[in-house]
Coordinates of C-alpha atoms in Angstrom, one line a residue:
Chain E
M1 CA 79.0 27.2 44.4
S2 CA 77.8 24.5 46.7
T3 CA 74.7 24.6 48.8
H4 CA 73.8 22.6 51.9
N5 CA 71.4 23.0 54.8
N6 CA 72.7 23.6 58.2
N7 CA 70.8 22.7 61.4
N8 CA 68.5 25.8 61.1
N9 CA 67.5 25.1 57.6
T10 CA 69.5 28.0 56.2
A11 CA 71.1 27.1 52.9
R12 CA 74.7 28.1 52.9
V13 CA 75.5 29.4 49.4
T14 CA 79.0 30.5 48.2
A15 CA 79.3 34.2 47.2
A16 CA 78.4 35.1 43.6
R17 CA 81.8 36.5 42.5
R18 CA 81.4 36.1 38.7
V19 CA 78.2 37.4 37.0
A20 CA 77.5 37.8 33.3
I21 CA 74.8 39.7 31.6
F22 CA 73.9 38.3 28.2
G23 CA 72.2 40.5 25.5
G24 CA 71.5 39.5 22.0
T25 CA 71.0 35.7 22.6
H26 CA 68.4 36.5 20.0
G27 CA 69.8 39.1 17.7
N28 CA 66.5 41.0 17.1
E29 CA 65.5 41.4 20.8
M30 CA 66.8 44.9 21.1
S31 CA 66.7 45.9 24.8
G32 CA 69.4 43.4 25.8
V33 CA 71.6 44.4 22.8
A34 CA 71.3 48.1 23.6
L35 CA 72.1 47.5 27.3
V36 CA 75.1 45.3 26.7
N37 CA 76.5 47.8 24.1
L38 CA 75.9 50.6 26.6
W39 CA 77.6 48.7 29.5
T40 CA 80.5 47.5 27.4
K41 CA 81.3 51.2 26.6
N42 CA 80.7 52.3 30.2
G43 CA 80.1 49.7 32.8
A44 CA 79.9 51.9 35.9
E45 CA 76.2 51.3 36.4
I46 CA 76.7 47.5 36.7
Q47 CA 79.7 47.5 39.0
R48 CA 79.2 46.2 42.5
K49 CA 81.7 45.7 45.3
G50 CA 83.1 42.2 45.4
V51 CA 81.7 41.0 42.1
E52 CA 82.9 40.9 38.5
T53 CA 80.0 41.8 36.2
R54 CA 80.6 41.1 32.6
P55 CA 78.2 42.3 29.8
F56 CA 78.3 40.0 26.8
L57 CA 76.8 39.9 23.3
A58 CA 75.8 36.3 23.0
N59 CA 75.0 36.1 19.3
P60 CA 76.9 38.9 17.5
W61 CA 76.3 37.7 14.0
A62 CA 72.5 37.5 14.6
V63 CA 72.7 41.0 16.2
E64 CA 74.5 42.3 13.1
K65 CA 71.8 40.9 10.8
C66 CA 69.0 41.8 13.3
V67 CA 67.6 38.3 13.1
R68 CA 66.7 35.9 15.9
Y69 CA 69.4 33.4 14.8
V70 CA 71.6 32.6 11.8
D71 CA 71.5 28.8 11.5
T72 CA 69.7 27.6 14.7
D73 CA 68.2 29.1 17.9
L74 CA 71.1 29.8 20.2
N75 CA 68.8 29.6 23.2
R76 CA 68.1 25.9 22.4
A77 CA 71.6 25.0 21.6
F78 CA 73.2 24.2 24.9
T79 CA 72.5 20.5 24.9
P80 CA 75.2 18.1 26.1
E81 CA 75.3 16.7 22.5
N82 CA 76.0 20.1 21.0
L83 CA 78.5 21.2 23.6
S84 CA 80.6 18.1 23.0
A85 CA 80.0 17.8 19.2
P86 CA 83.2 17.6 17.1
G87 CA 83.2 19.3 13.7
G88 CA 84.5 22.8 14.3
D89 CA 83.8 25.1 11.4
E90 CA 81.3 22.6 9.9
L91 CA 78.9 22.9 12.8
P92 CA 76.0 25.4 12.6
Y93 CA 77.1 28.9 13.7
E94 CA 75.1 28.8 16.9
V95 CA 76.5 25.4 17.9
Q96 CA 80.0 26.7 17.5
R97 CA 79.0 29.8 19.5
A98 CA 77.5 27.6 22.2
Q99 CA 80.8 25.8 22.6
E100 CA 82.7 29.1 22.8
I101 CA 80.3 30.4 25.4
N102 CA 80.5 27.2 27.4
K103 CA 84.3 27.6 27.3
I104 CA 84.2 31.2 28.5
F105 CA 81.4 31.0 31.1
G106 CA 81.3 27.3 31.9
P107 CA 81.9 24.5 31.5
K108 CA 78.2 23.9 32.2
G109 CA 77.8 21.8 35.4
S110 CA 81.4 22.3 36.6
Q111 CA 83.0 24.1 39.5
E112 CA 84.5 26.6 37.2
A113 CA 81.2 27.8 35.7
Y114 CA 80.1 31.4 36.3
D115 CA 77.9 31.9 39.3
V116 CA 75.1 33.9 37.7
I117 CA 74.1 34.6 34.1
F118 CA 71.3 37.1 33.4
D119 CA 69.9 36.5 29.9
L120 CA 68.0 39.5 28.5
H121 CA 65.1 38.9 26.2
N122 CA 62.2 40.6 24.7
T123 CA 58.9 39.1 23.6
T124 CA 56.1 40.3 21.3
S125 CA 53.7 39.0 24.0
N126 CA 52.1 41.3 26.6
M127 CA 54.0 39.7 29.4
G128 CA 55.3 42.8 31.2
C129 CA 58.4 42.0 33.2
T130 CA 59.0 38.3 33.7
L131 CA 61.8 36.5 35.5
I132 CA 62.4 33.0 34.3
L133 CA 63.5 30.3 36.8
E134 CA 64.8 27.0 35.7
S135 CA 64.7 25.1 39.0
S136 CA 62.3 25.3 42.0
K137 CA 65.2 24.1 44.2
D138 CA 67.5 27.1 43.4
S139 CA 67.0 29.0 46.6
F140 CA 69.5 31.7 45.7
S141 CA 67.7 32.6 42.5
L142 CA 64.3 32.4 44.2
Q143 CA 65.5 34.8 47.0
M144 CA 66.8 37.1 44.3
M145 CA 63.5 37.1 42.5
N146 CA 61.7 37.7 45.8
Y147 CA 64.0 40.7 46.4
I148 CA 63.4 42.1 42.9
K149 CA 59.6 41.8 43.2
K150 CA 59.6 43.6 46.5
A151 CA 62.0 46.3 45.3
I152 CA 59.9 47.3 42.2
A153 CA 56.5 47.0 43.9
P154 CA 53.9 48.3 43.1
A155 CA 55.2 47.7 39.6
S156 CA 54.9 44.0 38.7
C157 CA 57.5 41.4 38.0
L158 CA 56.2 37.8 37.7
V159 CA 58.1 34.6 37.9
L160 CA 57.8 31.9 35.2
L161 CA 59.1 28.5 36.3
N162 CA 60.0 26.1 33.5
E163 CA 60.9 22.7 35.0
H164 CA 58.8 20.8 32.6
P165 CA 60.4 17.5 31.5
H166 CA 59.8 18.1 27.8
L167 CA 59.2 21.8 27.5
K168 CA 62.3 22.8 29.4
Y169 CA 65.1 23.7 27.0
S170 CA 68.9 24.2 27.0
T171 CA 69.3 27.9 27.3
S172 CA 72.5 30.0 27.0
R173 CA 72.2 31.0 30.6
S174 CA 72.1 27.3 31.7
V175 CA 75.9 27.4 31.5
A176 CA 75.9 29.1 34.9
R177 CA 75.1 27.7 38.3
H178 CA 72.2 30.2 38.7
P179 CA 70.6 30.9 35.3
V180 CA 68.2 33.8 35.4
G181 CA 66.1 34.7 32.4
L182 CA 64.6 38.2 32.1
E183 CA 61.9 38.5 29.5
V184 CA 60.2 41.9 28.9
G185 CA 57.4 42.7 26.5
P186 CA 55.5 43.6 24.5
Q187 CA 58.1 44.9 22.1
P188 CA 58.3 44.1 18.4
Q189 CA 61.4 42.4 17.1
G190 CA 63.9 44.9 15.8
V191 CA 62.4 47.8 17.8
L192 CA 63.8 49.5 20.8
R193 CA 61.1 51.0 23.1
S194 CA 62.1 53.4 25.9
N195 CA 59.8 52.0 28.5
I196 CA 60.9 48.4 28.0
F197 CA 64.5 49.4 28.0
Q198 CA 64.1 51.3 31.2
A199 CA 62.2 48.5 32.9
M200 CA 64.9 45.9 32.1
R201 CA 67.6 48.3 33.4
V202 CA 65.8 48.8 36.7
I203 CA 65.3 45.1 37.3
L204 CA 69.0 44.4 36.6
K205 CA 69.9 47.2 39.0
H206 CA 68.0 45.5 41.8
A207 CA 69.3 42.0 40.9
L208 CA 72.9 43.3 41.2
D209 CA 72.1 45.1 44.5
F210 CA 70.9 41.7 45.8
I211 CA 74.1 40.0 44.8
E212 CA 76.2 42.7 46.5
L213 CA 74.2 42.6 49.7
F214 CA 74.4 38.8 49.8
N215 CA 78.1 38.8 49.1
E216 CA 78.6 41.3 52.0
G217 CA 77.0 38.8 54.4
M218 CA 73.4 39.8 54.5
E219 CA 71.1 36.8 55.4
F220 CA 67.9 36.4 53.6
P221 CA 65.2 34.7 55.8
S222 CA 63.0 32.0 54.3
C223 CA 60.2 33.3 52.1
T224 CA 57.5 32.2 49.7
V225 CA 57.4 33.3 46.1
E226 CA 54.4 33.1 43.8
V227 CA 55.4 31.5 40.5
F228 CA 53.7 30.4 37.3
R229 CA 54.7 26.8 36.5
V230 CA 54.7 25.8 32.8
L231 CA 52.1 23.1 32.1
E232 CA 51.8 22.7 28.4
S233 CA 52.3 24.3 25.0
I234 CA 49.2 25.0 22.8
D235 CA 49.7 25.2 19.1
Y236 CA 47.6 27.0 16.5
P237 CA 45.0 25.0 14.7
R238 CA 46.6 24.0 11.4
D239 CA 45.6 22.4 8.1
A240 CA 47.0 19.2 6.6
N241 CA 49.9 21.3 5.1
G242 CA 50.8 22.8 8.4
N243 CA 49.5 26.2 7.7
I244 CA 47.7 28.0 10.5
I245 CA 43.9 28.2 10.1
A246 CA 43.1 30.4 13.0
M247 CA 44.5 33.3 15.1
V248 CA 44.7 34.0 18.8
H249 CA 41.2 35.2 19.7
P250 CA 40.8 38.9 20.4
N251 CA 39.6 38.0 23.9
L252 CA 42.8 36.1 24.6
Q253 CA 45.3 38.4 22.8
D254 CA 47.3 40.5 25.2
C255 CA 45.8 38.7 28.2
D256 CA 49.0 37.0 29.4
W257 CA 48.7 35.9 33.1
E258 CA 44.9 36.3 33.2
P259 CA 42.9 33.2 33.9
L260 CA 41.8 31.2 30.9
N261 CA 38.7 29.1 31.8
P262 CA 37.4 26.0 30.1
G263 CA 35.0 27.2 27.4
D264 CA 36.7 30.7 27.0
P265 CA 37.4 31.8 23.5
M266 CA 40.9 30.8 22.4
F267 CA 41.3 31.1 18.6
Q268 CA 39.4 32.8 15.8
T269 CA 39.3 31.2 12.4
F270 CA 39.8 33.4 9.3
D271 CA 36.1 33.2 8.5
G272 CA 35.1 34.3 12.0
Q273 CA 34.4 31.1 14.0
T274 CA 35.5 30.8 17.6
V275 CA 37.5 27.9 18.9
H276 CA 37.1 27.5 22.7
Y277 CA 39.6 26.3 25.3
Q278 CA 38.9 22.7 26.1
G279 CA 41.1 22.1 29.1
S280 CA 39.6 20.6 32.3
S281 CA 40.6 23.5 34.6
T282 CA 41.6 27.2 34.7
V283 CA 45.1 27.9 33.5
Y284 CA 47.2 31.0 33.2
P285 CA 48.4 31.5 29.7
T286 CA 51.6 33.3 28.8
F287 CA 53.8 33.9 25.7
I288 CA 50.6 34.6 23.9
N289 CA 51.3 35.2 20.2
E290 CA 55.1 35.4 20.4
A291 CA 56.4 36.0 16.9
A292 CA 59.2 33.5 17.2
Y293 CA 57.1 30.6 18.3
Y294 CA 55.0 30.3 15.2
E295 CA 57.7 28.1 13.8
K296 CA 58.0 26.2 17.1
Q297 CA 54.3 25.3 16.9
Q298 CA 53.3 27.3 19.9
A299 CA 50.5 29.9 20.1
F300 CA 50.8 30.2 23.9
L301 CA 52.0 28.3 27.0
T302 CA 49.7 27.4 29.9
T303 CA 50.8 27.7 33.5
R304 CA 49.4 27.1 36.9
R305 CA 49.9 29.3 39.9
E306 CA 52.0 27.9 42.7
T307 CA 53.7 29.2 45.9
L308 CA 57.2 28.1 46.3
A309 CA 59.1 28.0 49.5
A310 CA 62.6 29.4 49.4
N311 CA 65.1 28.4 52.1
A312 CA 66.8 31.1 54.1
I313 CA 70.2 31.7 52.5
S314 CA 73.5 33.1 53.7
K315 CA 76.9 33.3 52.4
A316 CA 78.9 30.1 52.9
Chain T
M1 CA 27.6 71.7 -9.8
E2 CA 27.9 68.6 -11.9
P3 CA 29.7 65.7 -10.2
T4 CA 33.1 64.8 -11.5
C5 CA 32.8 61.6 -13.6
F6 CA 35.1 58.6 -13.6
P7 CA 35.0 55.4 -15.7
A8 CA 33.8 52.2 -14.0
V9 CA 36.2 50.6 -11.6
S10 CA 35.7 47.0 -12.6
R11 CA 39.1 45.4 -12.1
V12 CA 40.6 45.4 -8.6
A13 CA 43.7 43.8 -7.3
V14 CA 44.4 43.1 -3.6
S15 CA 47.9 42.3 -2.8
G16 CA 49.5 41.1 0.5
G17 CA 52.9 40.1 1.6
T18 CA 54.7 42.9 -0.3
H19 CA 56.8 42.8 2.9
G20 CA 56.9 39.1 3.8
N21 CA 56.7 39.6 7.6
E22 CA 53.7 41.9 7.5
L23 CA 51.3 39.1 8.1
T24 CA 47.8 40.6 7.9
G25 CA 47.9 41.0 4.1
V26 CA 49.4 37.6 3.7
Y27 CA 46.6 35.9 5.5
I28 CA 43.8 38.0 4.0
V29 CA 45.0 37.2 0.5
R30 CA 45.4 33.5 1.3
E31 CA 41.9 33.4 2.7
M32 CA 40.5 35.2 -0.3
Q33 CA 42.3 32.7 -2.5
K34 CA 41.0 29.8 -0.5
Q35 CA 37.5 31.2 -0.8
E36 CA 38.2 31.6 -4.6
V37 CA 37.1 35.3 -4.5
D38 CA 37.3 36.5 -8.1
K39 CA 34.1 38.4 -8.8
V40 CA 32.0 40.4 -6.4
G41 CA 29.0 41.8 -8.4
S42 CA 30.4 44.2 -11.0
V43 CA 34.0 44.0 -9.7
S44 CA 36.5 41.4 -10.7
V45 CA 39.1 40.8 -8.0
T46 CA 42.6 39.6 -8.5
T47 CA 44.5 38.6 -5.4
V48 CA 48.3 38.3 -5.3
L49 CA 51.0 37.5 -2.8
A50 CA 53.5 40.1 -4.0
N51 CA 56.7 38.7 -2.5
P52 CA 56.3 34.9 -2.0
R53 CA 60.0 34.2 -1.2
A54 CA 60.1 36.8 1.5
T55 CA 56.7 35.5 2.8
D56 CA 58.0 32.0 3.0
A57 CA 61.1 33.2 4.9
C58 CA 58.9 35.6 7.0
R59 CA 61.3 38.5 6.2
R60 CA 60.6 42.0 4.9
Y61 CA 62.6 41.2 1.7
I62 CA 65.2 38.8 0.3
E63 CA 67.6 41.2 -1.5
T64 CA 66.0 44.6 -1.7
D65 CA 62.7 46.3 -0.6
L66 CA 60.1 45.3 -3.2
N67 CA 58.0 48.3 -2.3
R68 CA 60.7 50.6 -3.6
C69 CA 61.0 48.9 -7.0
F70 CA 58.1 50.4 -8.9
T71 CA 59.5 53.6 -10.4
N72 CA 59.2 53.9 -14.1
A73 CA 63.0 53.7 -14.4
L74 CA 63.3 50.5 -12.4
L75 CA 60.4 48.9 -14.1
S76 CA 62.0 49.3 -17.5
A77 CA 65.6 48.5 -16.5
P78 CA 67.0 45.5 -18.3
I79 CA 67.1 42.2 -16.3
T80 CA 70.6 40.6 -16.0
D81 CA 71.9 37.8 -13.9
S82 CA 72.7 40.2 -11.1
T83 CA 69.3 41.8 -11.0
P84 CA 68.0 41.4 -7.4
Y85 CA 65.0 39.1 -6.9
E86 CA 62.6 41.9 -5.9
M87 CA 63.4 43.9 -9.0
R88 CA 62.5 40.9 -11.2
R89 CA 59.4 40.4 -9.1
A90 CA 58.4 44.0 -9.6
Q91 CA 58.6 43.6 -13.3
E92 CA 56.5 40.4 -13.1
L93 CA 53.9 42.2 -11.0
N94 CA 53.9 45.1 -13.4
A95 CA 53.3 42.7 -16.3
Q96 CA 50.5 41.0 -14.4
L97 CA 48.7 44.0 -12.9
G98 CA 49.9 46.8 -15.1
P99 CA 51.7 47.9 -17.1
K100 CA 51.9 51.0 -15.0
G101 CA 50.6 54.0 -16.9
S102 CA 48.8 52.0 -19.6
E103 CA 45.1 51.2 -20.3
K104 CA 45.7 47.6 -19.4
A105 CA 46.5 48.3 -15.8
V106 CA 44.0 47.2 -13.1
D107 CA 41.6 50.0 -12.3
L108 CA 42.4 49.9 -8.5
L109 CA 45.3 48.3 -6.7
I110 CA 45.0 47.9 -2.9
D111 CA 48.3 46.9 -1.1
L112 CA 48.0 45.6 2.5
H113 CA 50.7 46.5 5.0
N114 CA 51.4 46.5 8.7
T115 CA 53.6 48.8 10.8
T116 CA 55.1 48.5 14.3
A117 CA 54.0 52.1 14.8
N118 CA 50.8 53.0 16.6
M119 CA 49.1 54.4 13.5
G120 CA 45.7 52.7 13.7
L121 CA 44.2 52.4 10.2
C122 CA 45.7 54.5 7.5
L123 CA 45.2 54.7 3.8
I124 CA 48.4 55.8 2.0
F125 CA 48.2 57.5 -1.4
D126 CA 51.0 58.4 -3.8
S127 CA 49.0 61.2 -5.2
L128 CA 45.6 62.9 -4.6
D129 CA 42.9 61.3 -6.6
W130 CA 39.2 62.2 -6.0
L131 CA 38.1 58.6 -6.5
T132 CA 40.4 57.1 -3.9
L133 CA 39.8 59.9 -1.5
H134 CA 36.0 59.2 -1.8
I135 CA 36.8 55.6 -0.9
Y136 CA 38.7 56.9 2.1
K137 CA 35.8 59.2 3.1
Y138 CA 33.4 56.2 2.9
I139 CA 35.6 53.9 4.9
Q140 CA 36.1 56.6 7.6
S141 CA 32.3 57.1 7.8
K142 CA 31.6 53.4 8.3
M143 CA 34.5 52.5 10.6
T144 CA 33.7 54.7 13.5
K145 CA 35.2 52.8 16.4
M146 CA 38.8 53.8 15.4
P147 CA 40.7 56.6 13.8
V148 CA 41.0 56.2 10.0
R149 CA 43.5 58.6 8.4
A150 CA 44.7 59.4 5.0
I151 CA 48.4 60.0 4.3
Q152 CA 49.7 61.4 1.0
L153 CA 53.3 60.8 0.1
N154 CA 53.5 63.7 -2.3
K155 CA 55.5 62.3 -5.2
P156 CA 55.0 62.8 -8.9
R157 CA 53.5 59.7 -10.5
S158 CA 56.6 58.6 -12.4
D159 CA 58.7 58.8 -9.2
A160 CA 56.1 56.8 -7.3
Y161 CA 58.0 53.7 -6.1
C162 CA 55.2 51.7 -4.4
L163 CA 53.3 48.7 -5.8
E164 CA 49.9 50.6 -5.7
S165 CA 51.2 53.1 -8.3
V166 CA 50.9 50.3 -10.9
G167 CA 47.1 50.5 -10.9
K168 CA 45.2 53.3 -12.5
H169 CA 44.1 54.1 -9.0
G170 CA 45.8 52.8 -5.9
F171 CA 46.4 53.0 -2.2
A172 CA 48.0 51.1 0.6
I173 CA 46.1 50.0 3.7
E174 CA 48.6 50.4 6.5
V175 CA 47.6 49.1 10.0
G176 CA 49.4 49.1 13.3
P177 CA 50.8 48.5 15.7
Q178 CA 51.6 44.9 14.9
P179 CA 55.0 43.3 15.3
N180 CA 56.7 41.7 12.3
G181 CA 55.9 38.0 12.2
V182 CA 52.8 38.4 14.3
L183 CA 49.2 38.0 13.2
R184 CA 46.7 39.8 15.5
A185 CA 43.0 38.9 15.1
D186 CA 41.8 42.4 15.8
I187 CA 43.9 43.9 13.1
Y188 CA 43.0 41.1 10.6
N189 CA 39.3 41.9 11.3
T190 CA 39.9 45.6 10.8
V191 CA 41.7 45.2 7.5
K192 CA 39.2 42.7 6.2
T193 CA 36.4 45.2 7.0
A194 CA 38.3 47.9 5.1
V195 CA 38.8 45.7 2.0
D196 CA 35.1 44.6 2.1
L197 CA 33.9 48.2 2.4
T198 CA 36.1 49.2 -0.5
I199 CA 34.5 46.5 -2.7
T200 CA 31.0 47.5 -1.6
W201 CA 31.8 51.2 -2.5
L202 CA 33.0 50.1 -5.9
Q203 CA 29.8 48.2 -6.6
E204 CA 27.7 51.2 -5.6
F205 CA 29.9 53.5 -7.7
N206 CA 29.7 51.2 -10.7
S207 CA 25.9 51.0 -10.4
G208 CA 25.7 54.8 -10.9
C209 CA 25.4 56.2 -7.4
T210 CA 26.5 59.8 -6.9
F211 CA 28.8 60.3 -3.9
E212 CA 28.4 63.7 -2.4
G213 CA 31.4 65.8 -2.1
G214 CA 32.7 67.3 1.2
E215 CA 35.8 68.1 3.1
V216 CA 38.4 65.5 4.1
E217 CA 41.6 65.9 6.0
A218 CA 44.8 64.3 4.9
Y219 CA 48.4 64.2 6.2
I220 CA 50.9 65.3 3.6
A221 CA 54.4 63.9 4.2
A222 CA 56.9 66.7 4.6
K223 CA 60.1 65.2 6.0
S224 CA 61.7 62.5 8.0
V225 CA 64.0 62.5 11.1
D226 CA 66.7 60.0 11.9
Y227 CA 67.9 58.8 15.3
P228 CA 70.9 60.5 16.8
R229 CA 73.9 58.3 16.0
D230 CA 77.5 58.1 17.0
P231 CA 80.4 58.3 14.6
D232 CA 80.1 54.5 14.0
G233 CA 76.5 54.9 12.9
K234 CA 75.0 53.3 16.1
I235 CA 71.9 54.9 17.5
T236 CA 72.5 56.8 20.7
A237 CA 68.9 57.5 21.7
V238 CA 65.5 56.0 21.7
I239 CA 62.2 57.5 20.8
H240 CA 61.2 59.6 23.9
P241 CA 58.4 58.0 25.9
K242 CA 56.2 61.1 25.3
L243 CA 56.5 60.6 21.5
Q244 CA 56.3 56.8 21.5
D245 CA 52.9 55.6 20.4
N246 CA 51.7 59.2 19.8
D247 CA 51.6 59.1 16.1
F248 CA 49.4 61.9 14.7
K249 CA 49.6 64.0 17.9
L250 CA 50.9 67.4 16.9
L251 CA 54.6 67.9 17.7
Q252 CA 55.5 71.5 18.7
P253 CA 58.9 73.0 18.9
G254 CA 60.3 72.1 22.4
D255 CA 58.4 68.8 22.6
P256 CA 60.6 65.9 23.5
V257 CA 61.4 63.4 20.6
F258 CA 64.4 61.4 21.7
L259 CA 65.8 60.2 25.0
S260 CA 69.5 59.3 24.9
F261 CA 71.0 56.3 26.7
S262 CA 72.6 58.7 29.1
G263 CA 69.3 60.3 30.0
E264 CA 69.4 63.5 27.9
T265 CA 66.2 64.7 26.1
V266 CA 66.4 65.9 22.5
N267 CA 63.5 68.2 21.5
H268 CA 61.7 68.9 18.3
E269 CA 62.9 72.0 16.5
G270 CA 61.2 73.8 13.6
E271 CA 57.6 74.0 12.5
E272 CA 54.7 72.2 14.2
L273 CA 54.1 69.0 12.3
Y274 CA 52.3 65.6 12.8
P275 CA 54.6 62.6 13.4
F276 CA 53.8 59.2 12.0
F277 CA 55.6 55.9 11.4
V278 CA 57.1 56.6 14.9
N279 CA 59.5 53.8 15.7
E280 CA 58.7 51.6 12.6
C281 CA 61.1 48.7 12.8
A282 CA 61.9 48.6 9.1
Y283 CA 63.0 52.2 9.0
Y284 CA 66.0 51.9 11.4
E285 CA 68.0 50.8 8.4
K286 CA 66.5 53.5 6.2
K287 CA 67.6 56.1 8.8
I288 CA 64.1 57.1 9.8
A289 CA 63.0 57.4 13.4
F290 CA 59.7 59.0 12.4
H291 CA 58.1 61.0 9.5
L292 CA 56.5 64.4 9.8
A293 CA 53.5 65.7 8.0
R294 CA 51.4 68.8 7.5
R295 CA 47.6 68.4 7.9
E296 CA 45.5 69.8 5.1
T297 CA 41.8 69.9 4.3
F298 CA 40.6 69.1 0.8
T299 CA 37.3 69.8 -0.7
L300 CA 36.2 66.8 -2.7
P301 CA 33.8 67.2 -5.6
S302 CA 30.8 64.9 -5.9
I303 CA 31.6 62.0 -8.1
R304 CA 29.8 59.5 -10.1
L305 CA 30.2 56.9 -12.9
R306 CA 30.9 58.3 -16.4
T307 CA 28.1 57.0 -18.7

């Protein structure tokens, strides 16, 4: 799908004809697994005129074992090296799986790649509904996110932008031209909560409505979208052996998206001391105390608030 | 009336990580080991990480649930090459902290757990024991900012399968909601307070204090309810939003309990009971969506040290 600006600054974007919905990229994030299983049995709810919508279980072995991954994190596996690695059966399970997914929905970066992949995730963090954007220049995805936010108001759906040179990672959805992450929490791993399941379902409904409207020729005028841009990853304080020596402070726990000011409590040691945030300015933390990130050396991410401009878009 | 007398409770064991992804107990025990806690006044304290391999892997268990391995039968089963890790570990723990049922067993065993269910702070007992119920009464009187509840699993001692049944007295401290693999500071602080209060109570008991009797309420486990499933065994409904997070709120016939993926509500049938362990992650594989309990009031006698 190519995009280019015409004289009036409207980006002309090819229609989104092939859309995939990934659940179970992490096998213990249950909302996406349940939704994909549901829609695989009966896909009526996700059908839209003029678009093929394909539900897909990204990591079936991890889903069966109800673990995040079997050998390695599938949602970090879509690097160019992995996608072209020889070795077949000898490769870690998720690298093999990444290559299969790239064949079905890609190849990543090519003309044949799927137009949109929605990747459904849960988090143990109190993030509510969060859409994850991989590029500030993706006007199509930005317009979709603007549409979704307006459709569910006054309920909230925030946008996390990860364009960070080091912290950005090679996601399963990155195979598509327009990768859209959907992260809903808090929900424990291995648990299916009704409210979280419903929230994800509603967001996807609006996302697919947007695609249908766009494909039918609706023009979306330029707009601004508030996003939270990833700044840095903050780890737990650790001892010389790498063991954590403090926990997310009670004042910070569950306070995703609320301002964290220099001097605010950040961690509490096991013997009750407070560690304060030492940054030079106010940041907006997210992914606070996500279970899967202890091993990735991350207690939370910091972000800053930004307003992005999205070009007007219409079907090419 | 004369108080009921018990011998001194001078040997206590605190265990964490019986389930390796229930992190509060893991870190409380590690911190106690770092501080080299081994004697507090009249009480000697042993700390143990019950399932170290599962803790290292941050999983509930490696081969089988350790906290189901402590029946008399399993503890005396011969060990062979094919004996699962947790069964061997149970026998090691029984040798270290027991043997269960013998004079050598620790006087009190406290096992620390977390649940994904919204249960607050609970003390879980295998059987009713005036001494441990007094500890419960004491903790409840001191920790007033949150509900503190007692649950009794209602099994004869020999069938008791949990680690705490190894001690002469025992209970589990179960606190939620906390996801597996997550360590929350508020829950850590809560459990630490409960453990400290227990040790304080023991010192007062051992020094000869009389603890006045009174009434306590406890939830007696009655039955469990599974998720609706399809012929392939896959669940077809989730815990209904009106039941989710409402552990210990009385469930009456006609109250919604499940919401199917296609939008139908399934209602509770049968007697009024109190739900708990509502949507506990580890119980999906045990075919339990929630447990149900009756609530009963017990009259505790006064107790003091036997001299």
